[in-house]
PDB file of C-alpha atoms in Angstrom:
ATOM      1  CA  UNK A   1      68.685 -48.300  24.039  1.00 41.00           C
ATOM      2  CA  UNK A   2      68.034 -45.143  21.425  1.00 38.00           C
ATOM      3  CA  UNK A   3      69.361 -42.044  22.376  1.00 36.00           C
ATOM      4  CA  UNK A   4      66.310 -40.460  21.034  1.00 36.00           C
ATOM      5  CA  UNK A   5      63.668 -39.621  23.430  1.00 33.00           C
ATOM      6  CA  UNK A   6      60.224 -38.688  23.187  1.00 34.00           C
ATOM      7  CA  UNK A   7      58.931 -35.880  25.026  1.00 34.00           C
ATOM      8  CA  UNK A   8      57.522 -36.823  28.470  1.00 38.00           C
ATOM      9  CA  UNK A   9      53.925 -38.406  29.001  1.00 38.00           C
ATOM     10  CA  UNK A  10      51.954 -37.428  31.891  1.00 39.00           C
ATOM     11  CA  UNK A  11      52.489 -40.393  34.855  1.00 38.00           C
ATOM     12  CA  UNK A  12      50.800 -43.558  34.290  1.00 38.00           C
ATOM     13  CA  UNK A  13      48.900 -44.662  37.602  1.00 37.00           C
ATOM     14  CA  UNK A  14      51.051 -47.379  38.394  1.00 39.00           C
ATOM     15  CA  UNK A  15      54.280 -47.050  38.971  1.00 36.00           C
ATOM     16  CA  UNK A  16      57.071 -46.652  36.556  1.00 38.00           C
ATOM     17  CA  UNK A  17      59.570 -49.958  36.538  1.00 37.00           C
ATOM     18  CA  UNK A  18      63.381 -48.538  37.010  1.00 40.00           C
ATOM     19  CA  UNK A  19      65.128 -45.111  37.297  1.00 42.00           C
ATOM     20  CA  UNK A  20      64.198 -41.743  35.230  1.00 46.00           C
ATOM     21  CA  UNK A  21      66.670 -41.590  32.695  1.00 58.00           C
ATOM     22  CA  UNK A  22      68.438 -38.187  32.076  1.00 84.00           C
ATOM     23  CA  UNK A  23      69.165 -37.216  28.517  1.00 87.00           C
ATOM     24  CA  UNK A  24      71.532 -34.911  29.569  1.00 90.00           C
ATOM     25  CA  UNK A  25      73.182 -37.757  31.266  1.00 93.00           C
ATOM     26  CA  UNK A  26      73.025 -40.061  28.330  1.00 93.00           C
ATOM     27  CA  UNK A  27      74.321 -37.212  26.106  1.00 92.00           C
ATOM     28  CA  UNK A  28      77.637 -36.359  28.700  1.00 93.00           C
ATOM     29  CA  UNK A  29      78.099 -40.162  28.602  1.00 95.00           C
ATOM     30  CA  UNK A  30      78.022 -40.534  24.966  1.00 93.00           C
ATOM     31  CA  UNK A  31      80.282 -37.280  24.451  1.00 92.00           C
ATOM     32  CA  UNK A  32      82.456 -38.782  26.666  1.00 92.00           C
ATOM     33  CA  UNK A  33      83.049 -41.954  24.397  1.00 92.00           C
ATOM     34  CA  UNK A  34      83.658 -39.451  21.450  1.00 88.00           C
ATOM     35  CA  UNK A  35      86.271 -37.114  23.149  1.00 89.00           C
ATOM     36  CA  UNK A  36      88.040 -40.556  24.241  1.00 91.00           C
ATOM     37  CA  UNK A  37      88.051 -41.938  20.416  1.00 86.00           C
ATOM     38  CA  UNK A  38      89.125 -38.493  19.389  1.00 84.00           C
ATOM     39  CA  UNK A  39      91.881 -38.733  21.582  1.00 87.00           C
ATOM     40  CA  UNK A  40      93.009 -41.987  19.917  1.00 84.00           C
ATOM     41  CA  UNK A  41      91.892 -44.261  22.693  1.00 87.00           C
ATOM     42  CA  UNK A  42      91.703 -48.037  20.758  1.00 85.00           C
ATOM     43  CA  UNK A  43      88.380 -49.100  21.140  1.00 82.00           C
ATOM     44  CA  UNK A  44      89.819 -52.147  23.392  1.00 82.00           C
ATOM     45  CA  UNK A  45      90.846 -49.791  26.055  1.00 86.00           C
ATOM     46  CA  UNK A  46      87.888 -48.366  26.231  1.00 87.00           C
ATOM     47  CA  UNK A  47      86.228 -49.320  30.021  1.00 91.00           C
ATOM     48  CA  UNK A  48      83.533 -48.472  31.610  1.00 94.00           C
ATOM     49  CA  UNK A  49      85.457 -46.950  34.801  1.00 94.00           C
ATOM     50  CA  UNK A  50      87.450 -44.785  32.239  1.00 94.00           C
ATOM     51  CA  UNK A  51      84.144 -43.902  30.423  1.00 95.00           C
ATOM     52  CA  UNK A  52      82.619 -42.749  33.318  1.00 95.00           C
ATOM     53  CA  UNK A  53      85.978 -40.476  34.590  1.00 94.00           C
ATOM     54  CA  UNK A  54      85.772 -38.976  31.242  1.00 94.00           C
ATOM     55  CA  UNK A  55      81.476 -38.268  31.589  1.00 94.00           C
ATOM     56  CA  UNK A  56      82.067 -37.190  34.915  1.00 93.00           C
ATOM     57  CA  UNK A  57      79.644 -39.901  35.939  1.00 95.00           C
ATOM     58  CA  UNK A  58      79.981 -43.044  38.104  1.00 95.00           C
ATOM     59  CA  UNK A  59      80.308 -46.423  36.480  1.00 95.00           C
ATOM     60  CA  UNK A  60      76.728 -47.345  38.204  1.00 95.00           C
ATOM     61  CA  UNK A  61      74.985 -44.408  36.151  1.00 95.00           C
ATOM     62  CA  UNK A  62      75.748 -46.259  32.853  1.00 96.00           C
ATOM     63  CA  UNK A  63      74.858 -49.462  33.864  1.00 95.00           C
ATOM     64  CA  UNK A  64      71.789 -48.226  34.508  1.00 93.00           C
ATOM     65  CA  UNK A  65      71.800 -47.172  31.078  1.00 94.00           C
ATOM     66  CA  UNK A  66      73.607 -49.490  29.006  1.00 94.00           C
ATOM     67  CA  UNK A  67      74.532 -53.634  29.789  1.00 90.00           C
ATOM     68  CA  UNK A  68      77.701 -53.111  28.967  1.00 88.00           C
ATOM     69  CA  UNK A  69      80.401 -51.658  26.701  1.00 87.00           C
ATOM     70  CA  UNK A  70      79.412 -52.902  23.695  1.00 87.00           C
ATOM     71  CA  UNK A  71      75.376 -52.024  23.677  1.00 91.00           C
ATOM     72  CA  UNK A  72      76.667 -48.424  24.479  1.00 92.00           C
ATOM     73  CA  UNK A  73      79.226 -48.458  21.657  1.00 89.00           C
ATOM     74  CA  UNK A  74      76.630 -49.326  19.373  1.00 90.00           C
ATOM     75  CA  UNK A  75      74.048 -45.942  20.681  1.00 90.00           C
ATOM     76  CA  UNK A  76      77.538 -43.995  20.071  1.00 88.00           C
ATOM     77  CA  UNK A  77      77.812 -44.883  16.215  1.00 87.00           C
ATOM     78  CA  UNK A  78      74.567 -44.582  15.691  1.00 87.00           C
ATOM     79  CA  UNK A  79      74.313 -41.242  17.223  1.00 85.00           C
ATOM     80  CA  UNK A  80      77.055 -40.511  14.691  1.00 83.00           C
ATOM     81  CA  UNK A  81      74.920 -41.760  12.019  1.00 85.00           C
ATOM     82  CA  UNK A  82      72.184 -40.058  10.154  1.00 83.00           C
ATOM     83  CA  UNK A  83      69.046 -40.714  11.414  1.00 84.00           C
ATOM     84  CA  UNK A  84      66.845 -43.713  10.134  1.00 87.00           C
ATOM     85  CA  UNK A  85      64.381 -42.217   7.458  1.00 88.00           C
ATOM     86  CA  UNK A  86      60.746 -41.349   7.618  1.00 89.00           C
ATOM     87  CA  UNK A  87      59.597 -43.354   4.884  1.00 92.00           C
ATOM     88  CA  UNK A  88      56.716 -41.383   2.945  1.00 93.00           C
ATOM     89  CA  UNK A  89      54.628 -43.919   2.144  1.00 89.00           C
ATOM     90  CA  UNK A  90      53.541 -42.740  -0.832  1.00 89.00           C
ATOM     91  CA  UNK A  91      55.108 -45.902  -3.029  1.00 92.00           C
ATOM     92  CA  UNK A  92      57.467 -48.833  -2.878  1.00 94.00           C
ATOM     93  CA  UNK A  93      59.635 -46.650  -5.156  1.00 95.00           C
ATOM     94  CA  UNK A  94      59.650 -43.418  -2.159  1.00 95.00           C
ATOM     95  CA  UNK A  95      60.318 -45.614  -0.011  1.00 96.00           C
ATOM     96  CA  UNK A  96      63.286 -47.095  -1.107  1.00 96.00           C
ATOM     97  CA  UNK A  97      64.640 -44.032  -2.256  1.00 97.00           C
ATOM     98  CA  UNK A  98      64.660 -42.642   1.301  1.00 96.00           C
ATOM     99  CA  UNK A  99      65.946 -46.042   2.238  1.00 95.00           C
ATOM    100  CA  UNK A 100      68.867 -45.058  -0.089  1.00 96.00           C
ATOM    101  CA  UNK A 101      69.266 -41.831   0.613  1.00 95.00           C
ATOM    102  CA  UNK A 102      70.125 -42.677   4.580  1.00 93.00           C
ATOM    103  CA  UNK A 103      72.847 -45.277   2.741  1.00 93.00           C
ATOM    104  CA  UNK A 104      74.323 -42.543   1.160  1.00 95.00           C
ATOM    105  CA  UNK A 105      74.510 -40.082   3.354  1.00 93.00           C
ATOM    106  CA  UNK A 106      76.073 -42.383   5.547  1.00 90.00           C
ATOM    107  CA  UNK A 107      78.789 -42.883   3.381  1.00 90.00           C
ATOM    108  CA  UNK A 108      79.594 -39.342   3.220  1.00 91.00           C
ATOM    109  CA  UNK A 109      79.401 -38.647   6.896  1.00 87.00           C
ATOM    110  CA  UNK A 110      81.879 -41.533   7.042  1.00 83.00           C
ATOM    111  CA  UNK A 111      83.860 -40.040   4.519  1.00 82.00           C
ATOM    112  CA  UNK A 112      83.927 -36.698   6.409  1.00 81.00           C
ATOM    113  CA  UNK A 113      84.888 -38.069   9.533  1.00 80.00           C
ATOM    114  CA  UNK A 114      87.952 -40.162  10.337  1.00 73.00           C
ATOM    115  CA  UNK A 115      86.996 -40.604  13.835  1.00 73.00           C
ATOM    116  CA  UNK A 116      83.605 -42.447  12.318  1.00 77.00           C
ATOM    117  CA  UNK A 117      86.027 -44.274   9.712  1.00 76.00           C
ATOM    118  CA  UNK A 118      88.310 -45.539  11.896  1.00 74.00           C
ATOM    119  CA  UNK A 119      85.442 -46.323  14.750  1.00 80.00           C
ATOM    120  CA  UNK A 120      83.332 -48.700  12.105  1.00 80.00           C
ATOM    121  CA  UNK A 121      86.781 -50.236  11.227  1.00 78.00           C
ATOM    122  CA  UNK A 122      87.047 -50.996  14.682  1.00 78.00           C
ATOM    123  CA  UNK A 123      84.192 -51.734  15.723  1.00 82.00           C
ATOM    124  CA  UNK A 124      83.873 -54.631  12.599  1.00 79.00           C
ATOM    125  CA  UNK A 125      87.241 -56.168  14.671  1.00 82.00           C
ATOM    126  CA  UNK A 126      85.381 -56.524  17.406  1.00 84.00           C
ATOM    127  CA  UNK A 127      82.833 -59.344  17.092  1.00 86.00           C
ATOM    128  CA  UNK A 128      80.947 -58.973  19.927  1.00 87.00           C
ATOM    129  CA  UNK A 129      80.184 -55.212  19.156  1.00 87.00           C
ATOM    130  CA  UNK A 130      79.666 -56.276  15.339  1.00 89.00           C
ATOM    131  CA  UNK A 131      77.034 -58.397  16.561  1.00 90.00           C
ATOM    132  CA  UNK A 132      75.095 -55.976  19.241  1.00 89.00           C
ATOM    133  CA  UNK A 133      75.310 -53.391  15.943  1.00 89.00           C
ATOM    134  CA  UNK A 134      74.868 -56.000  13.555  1.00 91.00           C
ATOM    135  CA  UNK A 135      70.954 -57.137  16.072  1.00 91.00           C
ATOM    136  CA  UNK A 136      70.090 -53.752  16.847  1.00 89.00           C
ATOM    137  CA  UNK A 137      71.099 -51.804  13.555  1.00 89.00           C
ATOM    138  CA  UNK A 138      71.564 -53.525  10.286  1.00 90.00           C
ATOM    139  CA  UNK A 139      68.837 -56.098  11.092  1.00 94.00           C
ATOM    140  CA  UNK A 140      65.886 -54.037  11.371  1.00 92.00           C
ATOM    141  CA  UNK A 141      66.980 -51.586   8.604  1.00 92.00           C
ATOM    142  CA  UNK A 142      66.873 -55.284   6.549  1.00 94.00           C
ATOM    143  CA  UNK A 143      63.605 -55.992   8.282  1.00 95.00           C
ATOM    144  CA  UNK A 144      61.989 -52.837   6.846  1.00 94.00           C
ATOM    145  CA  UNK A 145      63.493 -52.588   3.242  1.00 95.00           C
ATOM    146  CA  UNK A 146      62.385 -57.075   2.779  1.00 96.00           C
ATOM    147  CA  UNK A 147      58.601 -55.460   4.316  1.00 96.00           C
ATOM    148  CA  UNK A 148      58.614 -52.699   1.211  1.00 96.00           C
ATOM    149  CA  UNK A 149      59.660 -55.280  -1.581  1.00 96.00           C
ATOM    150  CA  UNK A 150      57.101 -57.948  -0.334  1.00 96.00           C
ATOM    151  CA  UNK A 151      54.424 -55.265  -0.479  1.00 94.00           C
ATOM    152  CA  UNK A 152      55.862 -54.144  -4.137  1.00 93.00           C
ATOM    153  CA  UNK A 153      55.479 -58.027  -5.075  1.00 94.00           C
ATOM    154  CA  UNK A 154      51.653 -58.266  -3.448  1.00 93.00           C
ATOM    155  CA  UNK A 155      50.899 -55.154  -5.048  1.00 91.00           C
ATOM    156  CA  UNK A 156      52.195 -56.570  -8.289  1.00 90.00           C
ATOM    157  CA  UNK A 157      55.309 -53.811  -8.520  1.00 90.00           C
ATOM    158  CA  UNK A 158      57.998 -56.387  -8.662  1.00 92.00           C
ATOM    159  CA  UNK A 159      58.480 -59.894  -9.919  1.00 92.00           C
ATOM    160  CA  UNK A 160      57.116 -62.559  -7.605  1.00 92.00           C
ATOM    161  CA  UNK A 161      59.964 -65.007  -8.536  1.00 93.00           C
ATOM    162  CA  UNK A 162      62.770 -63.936  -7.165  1.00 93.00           C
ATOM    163  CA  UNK A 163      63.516 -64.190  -3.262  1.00 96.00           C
ATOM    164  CA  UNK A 164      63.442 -60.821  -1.449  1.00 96.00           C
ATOM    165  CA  UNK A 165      66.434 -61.348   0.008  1.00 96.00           C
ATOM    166  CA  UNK A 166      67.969 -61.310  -3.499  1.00 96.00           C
ATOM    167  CA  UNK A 167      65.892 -58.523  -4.243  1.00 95.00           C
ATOM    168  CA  UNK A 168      67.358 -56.636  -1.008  1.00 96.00           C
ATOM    169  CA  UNK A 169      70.625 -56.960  -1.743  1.00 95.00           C
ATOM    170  CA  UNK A 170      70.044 -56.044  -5.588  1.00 95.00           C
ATOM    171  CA  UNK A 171      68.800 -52.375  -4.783  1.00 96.00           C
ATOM    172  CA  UNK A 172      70.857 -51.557  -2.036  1.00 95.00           C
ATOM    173  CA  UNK A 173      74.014 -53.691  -2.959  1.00 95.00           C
ATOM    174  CA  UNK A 174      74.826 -50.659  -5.616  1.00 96.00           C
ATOM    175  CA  UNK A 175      74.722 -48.227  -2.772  1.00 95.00           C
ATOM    176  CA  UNK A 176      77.108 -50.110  -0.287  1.00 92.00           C
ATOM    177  CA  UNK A 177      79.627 -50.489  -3.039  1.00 93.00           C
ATOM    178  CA  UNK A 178      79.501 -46.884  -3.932  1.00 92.00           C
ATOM    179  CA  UNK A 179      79.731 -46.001  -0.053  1.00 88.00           C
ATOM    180  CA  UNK A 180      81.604 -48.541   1.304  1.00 84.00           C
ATOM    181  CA  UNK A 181      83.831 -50.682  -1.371  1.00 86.00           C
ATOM    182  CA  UNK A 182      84.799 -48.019  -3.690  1.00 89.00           C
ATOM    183  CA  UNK A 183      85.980 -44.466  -1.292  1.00 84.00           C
ATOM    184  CA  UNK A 184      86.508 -43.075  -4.255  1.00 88.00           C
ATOM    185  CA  UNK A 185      83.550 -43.044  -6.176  1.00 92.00           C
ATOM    186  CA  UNK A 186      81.003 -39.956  -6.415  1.00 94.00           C
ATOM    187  CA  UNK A 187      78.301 -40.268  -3.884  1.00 95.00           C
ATOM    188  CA  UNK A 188      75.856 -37.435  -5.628  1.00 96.00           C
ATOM    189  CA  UNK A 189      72.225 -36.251  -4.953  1.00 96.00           C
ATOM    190  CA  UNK A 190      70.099 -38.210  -6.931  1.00 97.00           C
ATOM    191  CA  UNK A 191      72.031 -40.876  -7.113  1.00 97.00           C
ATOM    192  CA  UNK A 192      69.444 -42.925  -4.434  1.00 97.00           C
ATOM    193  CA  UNK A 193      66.492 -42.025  -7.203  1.00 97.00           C
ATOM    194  CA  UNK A 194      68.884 -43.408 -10.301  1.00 97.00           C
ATOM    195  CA  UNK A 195      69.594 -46.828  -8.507  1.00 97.00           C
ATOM    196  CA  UNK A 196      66.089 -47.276  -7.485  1.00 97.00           C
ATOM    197  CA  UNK A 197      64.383 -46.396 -10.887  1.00 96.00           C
ATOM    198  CA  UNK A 198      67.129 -48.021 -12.818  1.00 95.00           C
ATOM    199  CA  UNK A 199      66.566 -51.543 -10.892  1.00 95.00           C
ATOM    200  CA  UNK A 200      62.694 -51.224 -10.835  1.00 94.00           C
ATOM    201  CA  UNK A 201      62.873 -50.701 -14.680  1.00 92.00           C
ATOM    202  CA  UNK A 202      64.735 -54.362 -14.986  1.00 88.00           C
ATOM    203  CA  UNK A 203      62.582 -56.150 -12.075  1.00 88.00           C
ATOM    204  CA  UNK A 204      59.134 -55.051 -12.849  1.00 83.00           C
ATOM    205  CA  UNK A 205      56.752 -57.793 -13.829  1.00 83.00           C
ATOM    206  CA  UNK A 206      56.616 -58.036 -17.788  1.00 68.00           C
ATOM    207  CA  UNK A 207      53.363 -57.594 -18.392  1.00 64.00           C
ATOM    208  CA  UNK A 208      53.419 -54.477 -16.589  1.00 53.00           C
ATOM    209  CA  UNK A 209      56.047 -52.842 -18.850  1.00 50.00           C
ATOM    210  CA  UNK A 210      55.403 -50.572 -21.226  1.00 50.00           C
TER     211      UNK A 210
END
């Protein structure tokens, strides 16, 4: 379930499977969520029925919406979360760059926010909401960035002998360290284009080196 929604297409002729979906619904739903984790409310406590006192809603309005508790939880982080990037298409090298770029900004919106810090900290002791992030999140971000190195190696950009998982993890690994594994460090613009052109330089085929 994305909390994005497209503007509204005129009625198909047959008729539409379930309920019209409100996105100002969704939105008091979601804000409800938030104002409970900003009131310190554990993530285990977190129920439906209590969800829906909060969203001045009724517990059947998000089940129409949401399974349960943790596929909601999930639409909550990631409306916290920068959007996924339009890729631009232009290269492998764009690409990952604004594949990057959404890493690190990320990592400074989770910086900024305790609420966001302490909900992914909680949300990673939770398996079953790990895993519903983990399916509908993380997966598909992989899915896209293993899609732009195989079309780097077809298009003879990157060596063909190494697995593109490896490769994956080599261009965005320095990123989740940066973000993730060392608070500390500087997360500055341009740093996305430095990673990215600093790992092409050492994975590019040899004989198309200069």
């Amino acid at each position: 379930m994305s909390l994005a929604r497209s503007q509204a297409a005129p009625a198909p002729e047959a008729p539409a499977r379930g309920r019209p979906r409100s996105e100002a619904v969704e939105r008091a739903i979601v804000e409800g969520v938030m104002k409970l984790l900003e009131d310190g409310v554990p993530l285990a406590e977190l129920s439906i029925e209590r969800i829906a006192r909060t969203a001045g809603v009724g517990k059947a309005t998000i089940y129409r919406r949401w399974s349960g508790k943790e596929e909601l939880f999930v639409d909550v982080v990631r409306a916290a979360e920068p959007a996924d990037p339009e890729l631009p298409g232009t290269s492998m090298r764009d690409d990952l760059v604004a594949l990057l770029e959404q890493l690190r900004r990320r990592g400074l919106v989770s910086r900024s926010s305790a609420i966001l810090h302490n909900v992914y900290a909680q949300m990673k002791s939770s398996p079953k909401i790990w895993c519903a992030y983990h399916a509908t999140v993380v997966e598909p971000r992989r899915k896209l960035q293993r899609e732009i190195l195989r079309r780097g190696q077809a298009d003879g950009e990157l060596r063909a002998d190494i697995d593109v998982d490896v490769l994956n993890d080599i261009f965005v690994g320095p990123m989740l360290v940066r973000s993730v594994m060392r608070p500390d460090a500087d997360l500055p613009e341009g740093l996305s284009e430095q990673i990215v052109d600093a790992v092409l330089e050492g994975l590019r085929p040899v004989s198309s080196r200069s």
